[in-house]
Coordinates of C-alpha atoms and ligand atoms in Angstrom, one line a residue:
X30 CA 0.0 0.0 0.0
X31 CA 1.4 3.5 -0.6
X32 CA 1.9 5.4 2.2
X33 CA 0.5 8.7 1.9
X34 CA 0.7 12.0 4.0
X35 CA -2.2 14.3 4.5
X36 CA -2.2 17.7 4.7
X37 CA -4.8 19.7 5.8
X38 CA -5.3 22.7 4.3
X39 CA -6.9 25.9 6.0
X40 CA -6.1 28.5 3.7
X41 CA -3.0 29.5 4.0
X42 CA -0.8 30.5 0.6
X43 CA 1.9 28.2 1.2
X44 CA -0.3 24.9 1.6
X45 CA 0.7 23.8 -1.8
X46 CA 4.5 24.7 -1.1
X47 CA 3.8 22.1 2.1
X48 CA 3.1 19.5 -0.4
X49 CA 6.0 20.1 -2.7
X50 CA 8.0 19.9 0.0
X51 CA 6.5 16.4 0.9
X52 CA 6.7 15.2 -2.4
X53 CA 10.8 16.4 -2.7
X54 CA 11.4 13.8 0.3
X55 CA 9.7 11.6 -1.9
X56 CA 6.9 10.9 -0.2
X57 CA 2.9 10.4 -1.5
X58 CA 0.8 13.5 0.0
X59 CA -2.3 14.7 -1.1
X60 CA -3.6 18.5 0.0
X61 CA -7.5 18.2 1.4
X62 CA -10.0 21.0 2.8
X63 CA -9.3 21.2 6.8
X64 CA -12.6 19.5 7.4
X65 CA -12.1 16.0 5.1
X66 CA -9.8 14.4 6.5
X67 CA -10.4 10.7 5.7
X68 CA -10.9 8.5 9.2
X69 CA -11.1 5.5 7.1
X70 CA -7.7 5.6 5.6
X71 CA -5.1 2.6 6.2
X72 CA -2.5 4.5 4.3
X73 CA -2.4 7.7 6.3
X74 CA 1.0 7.8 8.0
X75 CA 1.3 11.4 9.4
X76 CA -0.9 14.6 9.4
X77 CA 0.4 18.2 8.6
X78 CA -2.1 20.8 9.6
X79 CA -1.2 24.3 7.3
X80 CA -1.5 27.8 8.4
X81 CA -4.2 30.3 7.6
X82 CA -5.2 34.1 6.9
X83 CA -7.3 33.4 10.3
X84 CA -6.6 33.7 13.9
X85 CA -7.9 31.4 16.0
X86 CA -10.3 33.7 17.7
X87 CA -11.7 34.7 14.3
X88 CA -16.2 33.4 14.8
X89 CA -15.5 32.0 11.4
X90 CA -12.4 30.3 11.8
X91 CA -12.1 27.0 9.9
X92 CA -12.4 24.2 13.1
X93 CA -11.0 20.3 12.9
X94 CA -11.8 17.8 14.9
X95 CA -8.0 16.5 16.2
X96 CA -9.4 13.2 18.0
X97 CA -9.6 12.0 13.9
X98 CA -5.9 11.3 14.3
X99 CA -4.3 13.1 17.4
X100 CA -3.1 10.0 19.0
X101 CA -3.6 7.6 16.2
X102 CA -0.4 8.9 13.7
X103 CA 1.7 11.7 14.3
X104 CA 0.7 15.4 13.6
X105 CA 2.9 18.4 12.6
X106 CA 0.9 22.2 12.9
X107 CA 2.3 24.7 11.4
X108 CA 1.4 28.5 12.6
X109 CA -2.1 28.5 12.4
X110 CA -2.4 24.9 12.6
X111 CA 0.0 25.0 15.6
X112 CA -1.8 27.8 17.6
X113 CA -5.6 25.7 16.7
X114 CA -3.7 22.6 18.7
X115 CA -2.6 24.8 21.6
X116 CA -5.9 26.7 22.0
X117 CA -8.3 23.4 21.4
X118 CA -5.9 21.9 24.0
X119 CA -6.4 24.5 27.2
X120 CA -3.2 26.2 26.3
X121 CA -3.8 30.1 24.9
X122 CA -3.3 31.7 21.7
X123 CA -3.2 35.9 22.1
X124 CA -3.0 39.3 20.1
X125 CA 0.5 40.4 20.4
X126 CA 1.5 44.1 20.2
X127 CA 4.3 43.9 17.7
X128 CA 3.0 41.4 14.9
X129 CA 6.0 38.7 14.0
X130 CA 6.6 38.6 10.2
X131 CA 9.9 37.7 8.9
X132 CA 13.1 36.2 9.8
X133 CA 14.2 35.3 13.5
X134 CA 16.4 32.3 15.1
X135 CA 15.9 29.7 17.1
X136 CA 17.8 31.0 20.2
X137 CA 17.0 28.1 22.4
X138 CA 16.3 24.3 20.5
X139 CA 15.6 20.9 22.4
X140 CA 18.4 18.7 20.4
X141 CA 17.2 15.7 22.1
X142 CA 14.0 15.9 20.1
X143 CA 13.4 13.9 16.6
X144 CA 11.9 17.1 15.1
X145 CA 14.8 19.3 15.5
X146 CA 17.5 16.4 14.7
X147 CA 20.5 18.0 12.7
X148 CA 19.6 21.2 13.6
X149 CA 22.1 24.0 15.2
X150 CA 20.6 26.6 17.6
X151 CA 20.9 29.9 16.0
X152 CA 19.4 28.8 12.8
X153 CA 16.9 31.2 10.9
X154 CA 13.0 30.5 10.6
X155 CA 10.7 32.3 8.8
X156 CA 7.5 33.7 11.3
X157 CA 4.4 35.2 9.5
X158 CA 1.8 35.4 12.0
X159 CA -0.4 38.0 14.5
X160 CA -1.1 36.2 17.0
X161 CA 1.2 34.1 19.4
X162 CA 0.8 31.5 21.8
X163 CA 1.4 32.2 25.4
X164 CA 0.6 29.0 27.2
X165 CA 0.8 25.3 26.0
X166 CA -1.6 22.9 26.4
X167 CA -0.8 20.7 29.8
X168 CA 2.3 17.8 29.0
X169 CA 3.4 19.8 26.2
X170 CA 7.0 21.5 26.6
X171 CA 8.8 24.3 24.5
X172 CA 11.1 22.6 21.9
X173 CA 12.5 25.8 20.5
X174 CA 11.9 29.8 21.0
X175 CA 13.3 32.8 19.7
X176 CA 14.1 35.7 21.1
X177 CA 10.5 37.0 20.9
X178 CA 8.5 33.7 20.8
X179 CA 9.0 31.5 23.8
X180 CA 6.8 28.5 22.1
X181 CA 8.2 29.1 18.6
X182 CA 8.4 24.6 18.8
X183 CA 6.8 22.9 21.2
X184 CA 6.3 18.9 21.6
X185 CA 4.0 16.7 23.4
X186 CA 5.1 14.6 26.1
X187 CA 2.4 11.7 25.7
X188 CA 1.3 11.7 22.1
X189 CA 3.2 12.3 18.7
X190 CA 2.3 15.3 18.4
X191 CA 4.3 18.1 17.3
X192 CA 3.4 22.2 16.3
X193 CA 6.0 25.4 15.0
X194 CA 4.8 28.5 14.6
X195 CA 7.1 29.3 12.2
X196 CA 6.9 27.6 8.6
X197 CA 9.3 25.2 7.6
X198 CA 8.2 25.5 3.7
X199 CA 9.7 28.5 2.7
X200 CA 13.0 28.4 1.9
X201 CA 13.5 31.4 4.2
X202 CA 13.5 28.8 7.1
X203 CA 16.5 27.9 6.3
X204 CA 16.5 24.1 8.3
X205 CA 13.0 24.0 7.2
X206 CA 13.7 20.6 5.1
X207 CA 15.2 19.2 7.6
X208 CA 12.1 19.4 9.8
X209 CA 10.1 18.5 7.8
X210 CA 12.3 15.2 6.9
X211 CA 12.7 14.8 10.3
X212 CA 9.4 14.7 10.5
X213 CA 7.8 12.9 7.3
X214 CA 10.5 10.4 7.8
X215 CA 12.3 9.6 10.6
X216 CA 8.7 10.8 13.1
X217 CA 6.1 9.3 10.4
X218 CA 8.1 6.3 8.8
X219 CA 8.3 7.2 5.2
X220 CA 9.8 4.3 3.3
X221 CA 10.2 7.5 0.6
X222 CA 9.6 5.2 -2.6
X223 CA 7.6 7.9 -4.2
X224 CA 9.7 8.5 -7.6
X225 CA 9.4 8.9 -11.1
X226 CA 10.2 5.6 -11.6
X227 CA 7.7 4.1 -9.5
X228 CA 4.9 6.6 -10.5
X229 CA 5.3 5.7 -14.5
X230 CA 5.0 1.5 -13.1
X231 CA 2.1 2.0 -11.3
X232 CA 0.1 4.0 -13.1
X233 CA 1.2 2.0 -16.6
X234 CA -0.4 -1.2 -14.7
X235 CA -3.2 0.8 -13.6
X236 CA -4.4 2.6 -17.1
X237 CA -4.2 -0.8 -18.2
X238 CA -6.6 -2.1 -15.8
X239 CA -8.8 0.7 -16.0
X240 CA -8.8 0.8 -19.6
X241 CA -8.6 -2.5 -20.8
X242 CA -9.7 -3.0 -24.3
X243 CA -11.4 0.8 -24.8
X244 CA -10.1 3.3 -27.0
X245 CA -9.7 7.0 -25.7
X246 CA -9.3 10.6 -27.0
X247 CA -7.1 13.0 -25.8
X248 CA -6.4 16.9 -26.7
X249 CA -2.8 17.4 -27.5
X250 CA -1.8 21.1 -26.8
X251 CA 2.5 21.1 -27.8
X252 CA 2.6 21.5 -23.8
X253 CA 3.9 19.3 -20.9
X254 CA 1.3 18.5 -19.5
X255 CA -0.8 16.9 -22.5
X256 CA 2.3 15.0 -24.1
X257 CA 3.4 13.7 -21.1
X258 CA -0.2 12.2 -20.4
X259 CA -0.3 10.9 -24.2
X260 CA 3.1 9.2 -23.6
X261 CA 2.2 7.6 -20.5
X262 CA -1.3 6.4 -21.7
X263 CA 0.6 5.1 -24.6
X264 CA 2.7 3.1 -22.8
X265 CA -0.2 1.4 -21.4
X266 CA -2.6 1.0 -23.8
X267 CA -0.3 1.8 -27.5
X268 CA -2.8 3.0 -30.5
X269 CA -5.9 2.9 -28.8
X270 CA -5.2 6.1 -27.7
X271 CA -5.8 8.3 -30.3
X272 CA -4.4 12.1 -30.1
X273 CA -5.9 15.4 -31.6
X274 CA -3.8 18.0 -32.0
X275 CA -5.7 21.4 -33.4
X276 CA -3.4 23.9 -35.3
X277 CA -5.4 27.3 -34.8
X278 CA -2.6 29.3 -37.0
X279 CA -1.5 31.2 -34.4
X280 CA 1.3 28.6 -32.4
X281 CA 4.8 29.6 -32.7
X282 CA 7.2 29.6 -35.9
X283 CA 7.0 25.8 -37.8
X284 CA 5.9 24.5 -34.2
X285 CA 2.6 22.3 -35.8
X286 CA 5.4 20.8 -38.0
X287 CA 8.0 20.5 -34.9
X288 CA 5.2 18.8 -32.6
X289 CA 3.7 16.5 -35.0
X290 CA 7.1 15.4 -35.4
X291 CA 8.1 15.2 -32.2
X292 CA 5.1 13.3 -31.3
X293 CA 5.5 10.9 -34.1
X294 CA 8.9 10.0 -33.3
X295 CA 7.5 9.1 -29.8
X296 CA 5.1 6.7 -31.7
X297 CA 2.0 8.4 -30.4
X298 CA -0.9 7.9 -33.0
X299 CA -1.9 11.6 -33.6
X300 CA -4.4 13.2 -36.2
X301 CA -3.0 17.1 -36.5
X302 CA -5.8 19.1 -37.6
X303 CA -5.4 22.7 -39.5
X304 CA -8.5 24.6 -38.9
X305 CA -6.9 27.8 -39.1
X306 CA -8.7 28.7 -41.9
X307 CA -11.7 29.1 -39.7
X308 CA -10.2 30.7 -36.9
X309 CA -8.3 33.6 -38.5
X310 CA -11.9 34.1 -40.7
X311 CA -14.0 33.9 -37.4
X312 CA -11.5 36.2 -35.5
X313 CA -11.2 39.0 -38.3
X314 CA -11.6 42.5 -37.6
X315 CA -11.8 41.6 -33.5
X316 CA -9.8 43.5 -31.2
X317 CA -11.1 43.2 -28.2
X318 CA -9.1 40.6 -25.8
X319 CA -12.0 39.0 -24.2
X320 CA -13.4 38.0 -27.5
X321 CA -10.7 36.7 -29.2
X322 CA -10.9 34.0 -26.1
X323 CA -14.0 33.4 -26.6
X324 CA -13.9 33.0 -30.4
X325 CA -11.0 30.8 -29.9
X326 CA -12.5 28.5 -27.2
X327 CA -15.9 28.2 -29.1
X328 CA -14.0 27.1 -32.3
X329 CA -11.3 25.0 -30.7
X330 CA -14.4 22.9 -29.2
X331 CA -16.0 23.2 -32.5
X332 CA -13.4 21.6 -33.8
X333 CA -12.0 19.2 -31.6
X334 CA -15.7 17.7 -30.8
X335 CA -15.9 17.2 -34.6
X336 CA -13.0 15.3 -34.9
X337 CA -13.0 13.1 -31.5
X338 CA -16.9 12.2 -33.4
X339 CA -15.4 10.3 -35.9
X340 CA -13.6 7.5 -33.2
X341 CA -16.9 6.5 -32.9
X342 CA -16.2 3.5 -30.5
X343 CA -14.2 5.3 -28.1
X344 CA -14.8 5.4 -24.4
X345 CA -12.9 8.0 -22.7
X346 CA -11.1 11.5 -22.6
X347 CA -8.0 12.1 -21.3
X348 CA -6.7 15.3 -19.8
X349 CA -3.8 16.4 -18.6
X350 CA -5.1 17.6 -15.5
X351 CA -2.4 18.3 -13.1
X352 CA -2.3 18.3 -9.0
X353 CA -2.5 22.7 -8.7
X354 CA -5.1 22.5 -11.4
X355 CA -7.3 20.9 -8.8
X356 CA -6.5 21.9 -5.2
X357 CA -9.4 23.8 -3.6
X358 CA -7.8 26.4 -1.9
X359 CA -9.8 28.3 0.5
X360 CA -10.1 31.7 0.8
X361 CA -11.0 34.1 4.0
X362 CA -14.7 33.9 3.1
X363 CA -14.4 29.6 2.9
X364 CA -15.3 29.8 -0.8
X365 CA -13.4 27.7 -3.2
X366 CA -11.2 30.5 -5.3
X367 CA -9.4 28.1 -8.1
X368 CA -12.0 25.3 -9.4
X369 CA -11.6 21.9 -10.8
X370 CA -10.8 22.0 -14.1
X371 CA -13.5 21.2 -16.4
X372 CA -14.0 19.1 -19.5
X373 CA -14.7 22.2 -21.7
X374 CA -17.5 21.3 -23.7
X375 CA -17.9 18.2 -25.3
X376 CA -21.4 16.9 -26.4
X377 CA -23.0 15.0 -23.5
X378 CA -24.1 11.7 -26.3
X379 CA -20.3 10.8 -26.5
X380 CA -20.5 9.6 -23.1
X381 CA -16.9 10.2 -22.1
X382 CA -15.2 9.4 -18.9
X383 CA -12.8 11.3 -17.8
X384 CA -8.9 9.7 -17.6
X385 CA -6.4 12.1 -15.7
X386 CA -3.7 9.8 -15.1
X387 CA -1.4 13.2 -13.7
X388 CA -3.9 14.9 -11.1
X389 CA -1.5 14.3 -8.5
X390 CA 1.4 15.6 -10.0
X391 CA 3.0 19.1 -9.4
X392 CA 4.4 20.5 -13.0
X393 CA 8.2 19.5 -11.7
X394 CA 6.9 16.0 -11.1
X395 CA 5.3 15.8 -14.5
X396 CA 8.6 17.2 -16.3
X397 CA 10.5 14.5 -14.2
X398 CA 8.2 11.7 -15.6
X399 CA 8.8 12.8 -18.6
X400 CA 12.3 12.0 -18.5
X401 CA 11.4 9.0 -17.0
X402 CA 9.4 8.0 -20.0
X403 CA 12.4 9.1 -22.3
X404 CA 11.1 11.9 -24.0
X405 CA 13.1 14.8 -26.3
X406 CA 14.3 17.4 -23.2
X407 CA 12.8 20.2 -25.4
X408 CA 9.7 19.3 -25.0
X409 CA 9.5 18.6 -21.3
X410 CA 11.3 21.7 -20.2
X411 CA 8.8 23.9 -22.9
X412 CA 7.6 26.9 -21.3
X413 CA 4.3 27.4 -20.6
X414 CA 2.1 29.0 -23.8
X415 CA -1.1 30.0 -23.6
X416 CA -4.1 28.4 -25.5
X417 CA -5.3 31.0 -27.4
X418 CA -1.6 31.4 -28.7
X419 CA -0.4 34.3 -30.5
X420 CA -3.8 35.8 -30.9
X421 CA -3.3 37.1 -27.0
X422 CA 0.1 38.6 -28.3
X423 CA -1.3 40.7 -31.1
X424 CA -2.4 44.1 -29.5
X425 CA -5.0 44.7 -31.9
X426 CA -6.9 42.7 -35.2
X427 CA -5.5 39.7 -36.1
X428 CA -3.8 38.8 -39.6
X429 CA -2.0 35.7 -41.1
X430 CA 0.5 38.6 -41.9
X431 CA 0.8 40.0 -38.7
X432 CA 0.6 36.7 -37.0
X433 CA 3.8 35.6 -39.6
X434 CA 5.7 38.8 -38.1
X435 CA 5.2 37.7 -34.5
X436 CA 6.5 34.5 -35.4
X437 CA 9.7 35.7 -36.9
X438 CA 10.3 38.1 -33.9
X439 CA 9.7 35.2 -31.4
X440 CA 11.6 32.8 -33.0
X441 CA 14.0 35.0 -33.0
X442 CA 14.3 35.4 -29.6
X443 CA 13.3 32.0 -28.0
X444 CA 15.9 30.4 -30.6
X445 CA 18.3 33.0 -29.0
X446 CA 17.9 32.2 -25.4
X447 CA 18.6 28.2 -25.9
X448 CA 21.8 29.6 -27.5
X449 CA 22.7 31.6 -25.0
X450 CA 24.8 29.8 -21.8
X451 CA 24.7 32.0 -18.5
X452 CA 27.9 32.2 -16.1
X453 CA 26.8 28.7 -14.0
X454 CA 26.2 27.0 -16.8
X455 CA 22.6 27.1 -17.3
X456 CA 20.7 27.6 -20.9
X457 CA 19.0 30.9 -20.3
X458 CA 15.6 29.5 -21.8
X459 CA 16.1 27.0 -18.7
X460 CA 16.4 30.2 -16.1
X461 CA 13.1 32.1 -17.3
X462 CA 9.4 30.5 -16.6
X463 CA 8.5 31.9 -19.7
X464 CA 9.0 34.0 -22.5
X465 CA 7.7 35.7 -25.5
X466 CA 7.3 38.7 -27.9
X467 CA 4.3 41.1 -28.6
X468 CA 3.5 43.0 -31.5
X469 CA 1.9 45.7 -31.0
X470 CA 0.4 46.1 -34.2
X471 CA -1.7 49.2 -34.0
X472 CA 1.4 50.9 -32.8
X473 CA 3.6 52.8 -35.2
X474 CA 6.7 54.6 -34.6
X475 CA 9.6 56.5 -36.3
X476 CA 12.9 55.1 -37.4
X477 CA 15.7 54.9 -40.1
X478 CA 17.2 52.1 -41.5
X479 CA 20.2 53.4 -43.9
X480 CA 19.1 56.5 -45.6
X481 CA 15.3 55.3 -45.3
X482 CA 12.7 56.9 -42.7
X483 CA 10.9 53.9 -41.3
X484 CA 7.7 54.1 -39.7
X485 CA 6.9 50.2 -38.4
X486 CA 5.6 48.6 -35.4
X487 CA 7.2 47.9 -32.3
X488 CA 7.5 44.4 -30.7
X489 CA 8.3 44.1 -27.0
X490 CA 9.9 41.2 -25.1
X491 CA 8.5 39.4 -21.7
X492 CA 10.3 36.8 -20.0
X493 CA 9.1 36.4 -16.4
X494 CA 10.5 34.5 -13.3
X495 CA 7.6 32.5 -11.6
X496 CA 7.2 28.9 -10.1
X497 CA 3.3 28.8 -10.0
X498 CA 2.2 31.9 -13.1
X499 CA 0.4 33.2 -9.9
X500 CA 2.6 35.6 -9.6
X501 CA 5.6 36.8 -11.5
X502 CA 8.5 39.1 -11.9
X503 CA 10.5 40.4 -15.1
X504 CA 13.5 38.4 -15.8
X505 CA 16.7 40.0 -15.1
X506 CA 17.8 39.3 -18.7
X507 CA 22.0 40.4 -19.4
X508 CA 22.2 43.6 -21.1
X509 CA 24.0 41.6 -24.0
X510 CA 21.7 39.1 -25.2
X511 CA 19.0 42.0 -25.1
X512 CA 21.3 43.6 -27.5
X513 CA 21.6 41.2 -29.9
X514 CA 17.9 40.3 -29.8
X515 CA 16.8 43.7 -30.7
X516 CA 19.3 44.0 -33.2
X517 CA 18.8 40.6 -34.9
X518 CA 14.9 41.4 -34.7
X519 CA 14.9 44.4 -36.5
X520 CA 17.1 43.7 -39.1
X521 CA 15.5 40.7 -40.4
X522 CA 12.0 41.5 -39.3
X523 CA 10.3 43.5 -42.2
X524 CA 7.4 45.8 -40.5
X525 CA 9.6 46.0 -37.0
X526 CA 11.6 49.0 -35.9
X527 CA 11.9 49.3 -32.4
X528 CA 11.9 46.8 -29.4
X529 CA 11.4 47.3 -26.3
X530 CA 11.6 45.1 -22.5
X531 CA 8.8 44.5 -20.4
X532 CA 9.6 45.3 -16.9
X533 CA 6.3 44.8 -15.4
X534 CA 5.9 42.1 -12.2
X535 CA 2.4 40.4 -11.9
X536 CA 0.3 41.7 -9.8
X537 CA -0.4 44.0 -11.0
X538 CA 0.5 43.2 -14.6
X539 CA -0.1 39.7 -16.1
X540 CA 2.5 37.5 -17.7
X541 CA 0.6 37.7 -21.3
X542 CA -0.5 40.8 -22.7
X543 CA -4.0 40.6 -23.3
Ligands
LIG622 P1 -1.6 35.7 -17.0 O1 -1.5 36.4 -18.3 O2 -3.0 35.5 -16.5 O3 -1.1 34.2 -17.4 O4 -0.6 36.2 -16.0 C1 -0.8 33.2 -16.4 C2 -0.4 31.9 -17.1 O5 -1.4 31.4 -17.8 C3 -1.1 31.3 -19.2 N1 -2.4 31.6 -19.9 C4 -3.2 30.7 -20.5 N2 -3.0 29.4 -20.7 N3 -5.1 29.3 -21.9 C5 -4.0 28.7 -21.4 O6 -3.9 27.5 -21.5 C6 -5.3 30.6 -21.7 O7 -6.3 31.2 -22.2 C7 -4.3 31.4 -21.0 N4 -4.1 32.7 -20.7 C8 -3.0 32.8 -20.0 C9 -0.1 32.3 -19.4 O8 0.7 32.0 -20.6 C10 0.7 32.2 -18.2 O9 1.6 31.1 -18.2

């Protein structure tokens, strides 16, 4: 049975970052609402409670029931989570005048106990929280303090049960993985055979369980996410999976050609379909942002629906759902604020199920099973693009001609960051989260080119840092390769004559455009 951590989520922002963290220890965890915690479980072998944007005094602060599995397998709360066990257990959480945000050290530590194993007094923790806790429940002792926060650790003496108030997630906290592999492993017993390795095994033998003889459909996007599914299920199930992949005209330079293929090579059985006949008519003469989407959604469905009609006998429809495309994170008010994502539209008669063989995944976990399954490093490490393509890039109506400019310009400069090497080593295209170039094509400007007054468009350049597109900040890109990017962009570009960086974080920007 795999052994599986649970981590119970109560709003805080770093929940998911929990789980990572869990999963780099190579351990099985899954991330559920504070209030599911499943009692009937075998596999459950420790319980991590998160923080949250509440305090414990708050009338509509989320409540858990710790009997579930206080005393039955051993329990780590973490700032919120370790202030709800100190309050529910007759110790006492209150206000403090000078909030603690930000770094401190652990001026006093309890080396004798398994939690802080391997770790030196003085090291530096993270804090984020306004309230503090100024009495422990009764046979519980101090583990740790700083010099502001007598119970910054504390342990109990009869159960396994232990709670920081700090967070051991963040990479500000700098013994923070330690902890927690003190915890997950030596405290909870994880055997840590979570890998890519033994991911692709078991779910190859169970796709073909849960398959057997049926034949599914599944929406191939260039992306991770969707070719690393397709592999997989091909490895399970061979040419009864069939692949769509939709060419809107508006992917990057030669990439329909490139991905099909790429794909080929990997043996996948794919039908490439070029509608973009129909979406560049349909999306002529619109500028407004929101409607391109929605042009482009409607026809993509359109589209796909009509081809996954003619496999007439197949049975289901794979996605390549991933595990942050399906955590319910909470927000203050308890509503759900990121929802499941949704088969987007197909015809009720086809009587699909649904097959997402990577909803537990975290996107460094599905490029990891992707090397795993052997496939080209280019195509797992792709940065992320967005559906609706170049038509979100295009500041203004959209044209094969302009869409053909974009392309060159991009190519351009995404060609240029896998050439260039940075100081450690690194490919820059490996360093950025994403990148990409903008037309703005209702834009005109003033230049000269030789003796020749120019008066062309400018294209600008984004490349953001980001490990979640949540939020993002502009890439730090060297002065150098800027240089030759602009200049390699506007001489061979015909209609460009002027580029220009984007040095806007998100929030409050976005990473695309439009
Ligand atoms: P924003 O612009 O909202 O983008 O900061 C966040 C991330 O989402 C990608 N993105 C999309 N992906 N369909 C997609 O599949 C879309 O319509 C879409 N819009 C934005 C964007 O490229 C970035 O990675």
């Amino acid at each position: 049975m795999q052994q599986k951590i649970i981590i119970l989520d109560f709003g805080s922002q770093t929940t998911q970052l929990i789980g990572r963290r869990v999963r780099e220890l190579d351990t099985f965890c899954e991330i559920l609402p504070y209030n599911k915690f499943p009692t009937d479980d075998p596999s459950v072998i420790g319980v991590i409670l998160s923080g949250s944007p509440f305090s414990v005094h708050d009338p509509d602060a989320f409540k858990v029931d710790l009997s579930q599995f206080v005393g039955r397998v051993p329990v780590l709360g973490i700032c919120y989570g370790a202030q709800y066990i100190a309050n529910s257990g007759g110790g006492k959480v209150e206000k403090t005048n000078s909030r603690e945000y930000g770094r401190a050290h652990l001026i006093y530590i309890d080396n004798t106990n398994p939690l802080f194993k391997g770790v030196e007094t003085g090291a530096q923790v993270w804090m984020s929280h306004g309230d503090t806790i100024t009495a422990i429940p009764d046979h519980c002792h101090a583990i740790a303090s700083t010099a502001d926060v007598e119970f910054a650790a504390y342990a109990s003496d009869t159960v396994p049960l232990w709670a920081v108030q700090f967070h051991p997630e963040v990479m500000h906290t700098l013994p923070g993985m330690q902890l927690l592999r003190n915890f997950v492993v030596d405290i909870c017993g994880s055997s840590q055979q979570w890998s890519a390795a033994s991911f692709v095994e078991t779910t190859v033998s169970q796709l073909k369980q849960q398959l057997g003889q049926d034949r599914v459909i599944l929406g191939l996007s260039g992306g991770v996410d969707s070719s690393v599914c397709a592999v997989l299920l091909n490895r399970a199930i061979g040419d009864r999976l069939t692949c769509i992949f939709v060419d809107h005209g508006m992917l990057r330079k030669d990439e329909f050609r490139k991905v099909m293929e790429a794909y080929q090579g990997l043996g996948l059985n794919v039908v490439g379909v070029d509608a973009s006949e129909k979406f560049f008519a349909d999306l002529a003469g619109v500028t407004e942002p929101e409607q391109k989407r929605k042009i482009i959604g409607r026809d993509f469905i359109e589209v796909f629906n009509a081809e996954a009609a003619k496999i007439t006998d197949a049975r289901w429809l794979a996605q390549g759902t991933i595990y942050p495309d399906r955590i319910e994170s909470l927000n203050i008010t308890g509503k759900v604020i990121k929802s499941h994502h949704n088969v987007g539209g197909l015809p009720e008669e086809m009587h699909l199920q649904l097959c997402e063989p990577l909803k537990w995944l975290f996107k460094d976990e599905v490029r990891r099973v992707g090397h795993e399954l052997g496939m080209p490093e280019r195509l797992i490490k792709r940065h992320p693009f967005p559906g609706p393509g170049l038509a979100v890039r295009i500041l203004g109506d959209i044209t094969r001609e302009r869409v053909r400019v974009l392309q060159e310009a991009d190519d351009i400069y995404i060609e240029a960051m896998f050439n260039y090497t940075c100081e450690d080593g690194q490919l820059l295209y490996d360093k950025v989260w994403q990148a990409g170039a903008i037309l703005l094509a209702d834009v005109r400007s003033v230049g000269v080119m030789g003796d020749e007054r120019t008066y062309e468009h400018p294209v600008a350049l984004r490349a953001v840092t980001s490990t979640d597109a949540m939020t993002a900040d502009w890439a730090h890109l060297p002065y150098d390769f800027l240089a030759r990017v602009s200049n390699d962009i506007i001489n061979k570009v015909k209609g460009v004559n002027r580029v220009c960086y984007d040095i806007s974080s998100k929030p409050p920007a976005t990473i695309e455009w439009e």
